Structures are given as structure tokens and as C-alpha cells.
GROMACS .gro file of C-alpha atoms in nm:
model
  278
    1MET     CA    1  15.836  23.941   4.499
    2LYS     CA    2  15.828  24.279   4.578
    3PRO     CA    3  16.171  24.428   4.762
    4THR     CA    4  16.007  24.551   5.045
    5THR     CA    5  15.858  24.214   5.121
    6LYS     CA    6  16.223  24.092   5.068
    7ILE     CA    7  16.388  24.291   5.333
    8THR     CA    8  16.089  24.218   5.531
    9VAL     CA    9  16.126  23.875   5.524
   10THR     CA   10  16.511  23.937   5.564
   11ALA     CA   11  16.511  24.100   5.864
   12LEU     CA   12  16.249  23.889   6.031
   13LEU     CA   13  16.474  23.595   5.971
   14CYS     CA   14  16.816  23.796   6.058
   15VAL     CA   15  16.636  23.865   6.441
   16ALA     CA   16  16.497  23.464   6.412
   17ALA     CA   17  16.911  23.376   6.361
   18LEU     CA   18  17.005  23.633   6.661
   19TYR     CA   19  16.725  23.501   6.893
   20PHE     CA   20  16.921  23.163   6.887
   21LEU     CA   21  17.257  23.263   6.810
   22ILE     CA   22  17.295  23.519   7.095
   23PRO     CA   23  17.247  23.252   7.378
   24VAL     CA   24  17.559  22.986   7.223
   25TYR     CA   25  17.799  23.346   7.154
   26TRP     CA   26  17.708  23.396   7.565
   27LEU     CA   27  17.777  23.006   7.628
   28VAL     CA   28  18.153  23.032   7.452
   29ILE     CA   29  18.239  23.387   7.590
   30ALA     CA   30  18.124  23.274   7.930
   31SER     CA   31  18.360  22.912   7.858
   32THR     CA   32  18.678  23.134   7.841
   33LYS     CA   33  18.657  23.268   8.173
   34SER     CA   34  18.737  23.148   8.524
   35THR     CA   35  18.506  23.133   8.857
   36GLY     CA   36  18.604  23.467   8.956
   37ASP     CA   37  18.570  23.632   8.617
   38LEU     CA   38  18.214  23.508   8.537
   39TYR     CA   39  18.072  23.741   8.836
   40GLY     CA   40  18.381  24.039   8.786
   41SER     CA   41  18.342  24.114   8.444
   42SER     CA   42  18.082  24.132   8.160
   43GLY     CA   43  17.929  23.835   7.946
   44TRP     CA   44  17.923  23.938   7.630
   45TRP     CA   45  18.301  24.026   7.593
   46LEU     CA   46  18.601  23.815   7.630
   47PHE     CA   47  18.833  23.846   7.928
   48ASN     CA   48  19.183  23.687   7.988
   49PRO     CA   49  19.026  23.413   7.805
   50GLN     CA   50  19.126  23.031   7.901
   51LEU     CA   51  18.908  22.818   7.730
   52ILE     CA   52  19.114  22.523   7.686
   53ASP     CA   53  19.201  22.499   8.043
   54ASN     CA   54  18.855  22.554   8.151
   55LEU     CA   55  18.791  22.240   7.963
   56THR     CA   56  19.088  22.041   8.102
   57LYS     CA   57  18.899  22.052   8.436
   58VAL     CA   58  18.576  21.978   8.364
   59PHE     CA   59  18.724  21.665   8.180
   60THR     CA   60  18.971  21.573   8.469
   61HIS     CA   61  18.716  21.641   8.756
   62ASN     CA   62  18.649  21.388   8.995
   63ASP     CA   63  18.879  21.125   8.761
   64GLY     CA   64  18.699  21.241   8.439
   65ILE     CA   65  18.342  21.157   8.549
   66PHE     CA   66  18.217  21.411   8.223
   67LEU     CA   67  18.380  21.248   7.957
   68ARG     CA   68  18.183  20.909   8.109
   69TRP     CA   69  17.897  21.118   8.101
   70VAL     CA   70  17.982  21.171   7.740
   71GLY     CA   71  17.998  20.833   7.652
   72ASN     CA   72  17.650  20.737   7.839
   73THR     CA   73  17.494  20.968   7.595
   74LEU     CA   74  17.691  20.896   7.326
   75LEU     CA   75  17.580  20.519   7.379
   76TYR     CA   76  17.221  20.636   7.446
   77ALA     CA   77  17.151  20.890   7.192
   78GLY     CA   78  17.333  20.671   6.914
   79VAL     CA   79  17.245  20.343   6.929
   80GLY     CA   80  16.876  20.469   7.057
   81ALA     CA   81  16.826  20.688   6.713
   82ALA     CA   82  16.992  20.450   6.510
   83VAL     CA   83  16.776  20.130   6.614
   84SER     CA   84  16.438  20.350   6.665
   85THR     CA   85  16.520  20.502   6.296
   86TRP     CA   86  16.542  20.180   6.152
   87VAL     CA   87  16.217  20.030   6.327
   88ALA     CA   88  15.995  20.363   6.258
   89ALA     CA   89  16.130  20.290   5.871
   90ALA     CA   90  16.024  19.935   5.883
   91CYS     CA   91  15.674  19.998   6.031
   92GLY     CA   92  15.622  20.327   5.830
   93TYR     CA   93  15.691  20.073   5.534
   94ALA     CA   94  15.523  19.813   5.630
   95LEU     CA   95  15.185  20.041   5.682
   96ALA     CA   96  15.207  20.191   5.356
   97LYS     CA   97  15.279  19.918   5.141
   98PHE     CA   98  15.167  19.647   5.277
   99ARG     CA   99  14.768  19.556   5.292
  100PHE     CA  100  14.704  19.343   5.631
  101ARG     CA  101  14.368  19.336   5.817
  102GLY     CA  102  14.354  19.600   6.070
  103ARG     CA  103  14.638  19.837   5.927
  104GLU     CA  104  14.438  20.178   5.984
  105THR     CA  105  14.389  20.054   6.353
  106VAL     CA  106  14.756  20.051   6.412
  107PHE     CA  107  14.873  20.360   6.231
  108ASN     CA  108  14.585  20.563   6.431
  109LEU     CA  109  14.763  20.410   6.748
  110VAL     CA  110  15.064  20.518   6.620
  111LEU     CA  111  14.928  20.903   6.599
  112GLY     CA  112  14.786  20.825   6.944
  113GLY     CA  113  15.152  20.736   7.086
  114VAL     CA  114  15.248  21.101   6.922
  115LEU     CA  115  15.001  21.245   7.115
  116VAL     CA  116  15.075  21.118   7.406
  117PRO     CA  117  15.416  21.296   7.606
  118PHE     CA  118  15.653  21.089   7.662
  119THR     CA  119  15.680  21.239   8.066
  120ALA     CA  120  15.342  21.081   8.108
  121LEU     CA  121  15.539  20.733   8.050
  122ALA     CA  122  15.810  20.755   8.285
  123LEU     CA  123  15.642  20.685   8.614
  124PRO     CA  124  15.478  20.370   8.451
  125LEU     CA  125  15.841  20.285   8.278
  126TYR     CA  126  16.003  20.280   8.590
  127LEU     CA  127  15.787  20.061   8.776
  128LEU     CA  128  15.756  19.820   8.466
  129PHE     CA  129  16.191  19.867   8.463
  130SER     CA  130  16.169  19.825   8.830
  131GLN     CA  131  15.977  19.478   8.863
  132LEU     CA  132  16.159  19.344   8.551
  133GLY     CA  133  16.490  19.459   8.784
  134LEU     CA  134  16.641  19.689   8.496
  135ALA     CA  135  16.613  20.036   8.728
  136ASP     CA  136  16.930  20.176   8.738
  137THR     CA  137  17.083  20.054   8.415
  138VAL     CA  138  17.144  20.122   8.103
  139PHE     CA  139  16.883  19.914   7.935
  140ALA     CA  140  16.605  20.157   8.166
  141VAL     CA  141  16.684  20.507   7.941
  142LEU     CA  142  16.796  20.298   7.620
  143LEU     CA  143  16.544  20.082   7.557
  144PRO     CA  144  16.222  20.307   7.569
  145CYS     CA  145  16.360  20.467   7.281
  146LEU     CA  146  16.399  20.226   7.064
  147VAL     CA  147  16.090  20.286   6.916
  148SER     CA  148  15.980  20.662   6.761
  149PRO     CA  149  15.585  20.683   6.686
  150PHE     CA  150  15.638  21.016   6.534
  151GLY     CA  151  15.936  20.849   6.306
  152VAL     CA  152  15.647  20.585   6.216
  153TYR     CA  153  15.425  20.790   6.140
  154LEU     CA  154  15.647  21.022   5.914
  155CYS     CA  155  15.788  20.722   5.765
  156ARG     CA  156  15.489  20.559   5.681
  157ILE     CA  157  15.397  20.892   5.474
  158TYR     CA  158  15.742  20.917   5.344
  159ALA     CA  159  15.712  20.602   5.188
  160ASP     CA  160  15.387  20.569   5.085
  161ALA     CA  161  15.465  20.922   4.863
  162ALA     CA  162  15.853  20.842   4.765
  163VAL     CA  163  15.841  20.462   4.733
  164PRO     CA  164  15.650  20.355   4.378
  165GLU     CA  165  15.450  20.013   4.381
  166GLU     CA  166  15.656  19.958   4.043
  167LEU     CA  167  15.986  19.943   4.182
  168LEU     CA  168  15.898  19.731   4.424
  169GLU     CA  169  15.713  19.485   4.200
  170ALA     CA  170  16.030  19.453   3.977
  171GLY     CA  171  16.233  19.361   4.237
  172ARG     CA  172  15.985  19.114   4.376
  173LEU     CA  173  16.038  18.978   3.976
  174ASP     CA  174  16.385  18.986   3.973
  175GLY     CA  175  16.364  18.732   4.300
  176ALA     CA  176  16.445  18.965   4.564
  177GLY     CA  177  16.277  18.830   4.904
  178GLU     CA  178  16.124  19.167   5.127
  179ALA     CA  179  16.405  19.210   5.362
  180ARG     CA  180  16.670  19.275   5.089
  181ILE     CA  181  16.397  19.498   4.863
  182PHE     CA  182  16.360  19.684   5.226
  183HIS     CA  183  16.725  19.725   5.326
  184THR     CA  184  16.847  19.790   4.927
  185VAL     CA  185  16.599  19.996   4.742
  186VAL     CA  186  16.369  20.099   4.994
  187LEU     CA  187  16.590  20.251   5.234
  188ARG     CA  188  16.808  20.457   4.965
  189MET     CA  189  16.475  20.614   4.888
  190MET     CA  190  16.378  20.708   5.226
  191ALA     CA  191  16.672  20.885   5.347
  192PRO     CA  192  16.508  21.262   5.417
  193ALA     CA  193  16.293  21.075   5.599
  194LEU     CA  194  16.551  20.942   5.802
  195VAL     CA  195  16.789  21.157   5.864
  196THR     CA  196  16.507  21.383   5.972
  197THR     CA  197  16.361  21.073   6.200
  198PHE     CA  198  16.724  21.016   6.270
  199LEU     CA  199  16.839  21.378   6.390
  200PHE     CA  200  16.459  21.398   6.557
  201GLU     CA  201  16.560  21.089   6.821
  202PHE     CA  202  16.907  21.193   6.853
  203VAL     CA  203  16.873  21.559   7.003
  204GLY     CA  204  16.587  21.423   7.202
  205ILE     CA  205  16.746  21.177   7.371
  206TRP     CA  206  17.037  21.376   7.387
  207ASN     CA  207  16.851  21.631   7.544
  208ASN     CA  208  16.660  21.435   7.795
  209TYR     CA  209  16.677  21.462   8.137
  210PHE     CA  210  16.324  21.319   8.291
  211LEU     CA  211  16.353  20.954   8.163
  212PRO     CA  212  16.715  20.943   8.350
  213LEU     CA  213  16.597  21.148   8.667
  214VAL     CA  214  16.351  20.890   8.751
  215MET     CA  215  16.549  20.555   8.564
  216LEU     CA  216  16.925  20.685   8.712
  217SER     CA  217  17.030  20.696   9.062
  218ASP     CA  218  17.432  20.551   8.993
  219THR     CA  219  17.597  20.869   8.847
  220GLU     CA  220  17.850  20.661   8.655
  221LEU     CA  221  17.537  20.564   8.455
  222TYR     CA  222  17.415  20.942   8.410
  223PRO     CA  223  17.402  21.117   8.068
  224ILE     CA  224  17.527  21.521   7.999
  225THR     CA  225  17.201  21.642   8.114
  226LEU     CA  226  17.149  21.523   8.467
  227GLY     CA  227  17.524  21.500   8.516
  228LEU     CA  228  17.494  21.870   8.437
  229ALA     CA  229  17.199  21.938   8.699
  230LEU     CA  230  17.420  21.748   8.936
  231TRP     CA  231  17.763  21.971   8.915
  232GLN     CA  232  17.507  22.325   8.909
  233SER     CA  233  17.346  22.168   9.241
  234THR     CA  234  17.605  22.126   9.428
  235SER     CA  235  17.775  22.436   9.283
  236ASP     CA  236  17.656  22.669   9.596
  237ARG     CA  237  17.936  22.403   9.843
  238GLU     CA  238  18.199  22.358   9.522
  239PRO     CA  239  18.153  22.741   9.326
  240VAL     CA  240  18.430  22.609   9.022
  241LEU     CA  241  18.147  22.330   8.955
  242THR     CA  242  17.928  22.677   8.757
  243GLN     CA  243  18.222  22.714   8.522
  244LEU     CA  244  18.269  22.348   8.518
  245THR     CA  245  17.879  22.339   8.418
  246ILE     CA  246  17.934  22.635   8.162
  247GLY     CA  247  18.212  22.420   8.020
  248GLY     CA  248  18.048  22.117   8.007
  249ALA     CA  249  17.705  22.269   7.852
  250LEU     CA  250  17.952  22.414   7.577
  251VAL     CA  251  18.083  22.056   7.516
  252SER     CA  252  17.732  21.870   7.504
  253VAL     CA  253  17.591  22.080   7.218
  254LEU     CA  254  17.836  22.056   6.948
  255PRO     CA  255  17.811  21.674   6.900
  256LEU     CA  256  17.464  21.863   6.796
  257MET     CA  257  17.605  22.120   6.587
  258ILE     CA  258  17.838  21.872   6.412
  259ALA     CA  259  17.526  21.621   6.347
  260MET     CA  260  17.338  21.893   6.199
  261VAL     CA  261  17.632  22.050   5.949
  262PHE     CA  262  17.647  21.676   5.854
  263LEU     CA  263  17.306  21.564   5.772
  264GLN     CA  264  17.168  21.814   5.619
  265ARG     CA  265  17.298  21.828   5.317
  266PHE     CA  266  17.037  21.482   5.286
  267TRP     CA  267  16.758  21.698   5.292
  268ARG     CA  268  16.849  21.903   5.001
  269GLY     CA  269  16.899  21.609   4.838
  270GLY     CA  270  16.510  21.546   4.959
  271LEU     CA  271  16.381  21.802   4.851
  272THR     CA  272  16.496  21.768   4.463
  273GLN     CA  273  16.318  21.390   4.460
  274GLY     CA  274  16.028  21.427   4.243
  275SER     CA  275  16.148  21.687   4.064
  276VAL     CA  276  16.229  21.583   3.753
  277LYS     CA  277  16.117  21.229   3.557
  278GLY     CA  278  16.351  20.992   3.481
   0.00000   0.00000   0.00000
């Protein structure tokens, strides 16, 4: 690569990094200020910082409702992402390695599911859950998140390329059942795809706003996104809620950052798979 090309690529990457990091920088700075200082000082520089006091108010306001929202979001995103990843892995592996009638039809339906925006399904899901008596419950948000068409598609493609037939046959000859082969061999080999699916699902559910908005009316069941929107909508009557919303937004992005930093090593390990022959 020519030096001028390297400089151009580096400059573009720096611009892209700034584009994503500047809002985070502003959020951190704004989270350290009082409600009055938000409007009376520059949004780019520290001014009378009081981050700990602001976060304490976030977690103690209205009998600690924000902590309840955090717990709800962890439940929805954690359980939903974990179960949907396992389901996607099982379905993708079955579509990739088992021959059965209608396999391609099923896969084409999965591809069709990828193309359907989730917001288009929110109202039909609400009507369905209302008839089942599950509207305004934890299950109304959790159950729709347990299946990921994109995860099934990704796991099918990855399993087809990364899981050799010879290894599966060796396990069967050794007397291992299909469930044992899947859980002890296949899941380990599909780790990069599973991490990718888990992160996509975790971030998607964590940031999900429209589905909880349609399904939930009890504020005790709100996720962070809906709770912060509630605070922001009432900040005209209670100006202090503006600062609480900013502090809550800062708290809400921290788990996503931690998950990204912690799980990226699995991506790096997956990039070298197949580059060296055993």
C-alpha cells in the first residue's frame, strides 16, 4: 500500500472514530453537570463536575425506579440474546448439516424474515399477546426476542463453512448423540458466529423502544429506553429530570461498551480459523 493511501485511510478512520466518539464525549461531560450548568456553561468542557452526586440522584429518584428499569433491561436483553443465540445456532446447524425435505424452503422463509422490519410485527404481536393474556407482562417483551432470523441465517452460513462433516461422523462413530455433538463440538467451533449473533441481539434488545412501548403500560416493567423517554417527556414539569435522563443515558451505554470490549477477543480468534492446517 502506498504511503499516500495509508495516510488517506488513516485520516478517514480518524474522522469516523470522531463521528462516533464525540457524542459519547458530550454525554460524559453533560453527565457531570447540574441542571442549571447544562444550559449555563459550554457542553464541551467540565464545569463544577458532580458526577457521583448526579448518578446517585439517578438511582434514588422515585424510590429507585431506574434500578428497576436496569434490571428489566438486563433480563430482556440477557435472557433474550442468550436464548435466541442458542436457537439460532441449533437451527443454523440443522439447516447446514442435515438433509431433509423442504430444507431450502425453510431457509428461504428465514431469509424472508430477515427482510421484514420488526416494527411491522409489533401491532400483530400485541393483538396476539392480548388474546393470550400476556400483554403488559415480561413475556410480552421477552418472547418475541427469542427467535432471530438474522441469527439463523448467519449460523447456517458459518456452520456450513466451519464445521467439517468428518468431525461429525467421527463423533457419531464414537457413540456420541446428536445433542452431545452439538453442545460439545459444534458450539465451540461456531463461537465467532455465536458471539456476533449474541451481540447483535443484545444490542438490539437493549436499545429496543417500539416493542416495549406497544406492549407495556406498567412503568415497573419498563426497560431503560422507555423509562428515559418517560423522564424526558415530563422534564418540562420537572426540570431536574433532564439531568437524570442524561445520567441514565450514560449508565445505559456502559454495559454495551463492556460487552463489546469483552467479547471482541472471540472475533479475533475466529478470524484465523482455517488459516493454518492441522
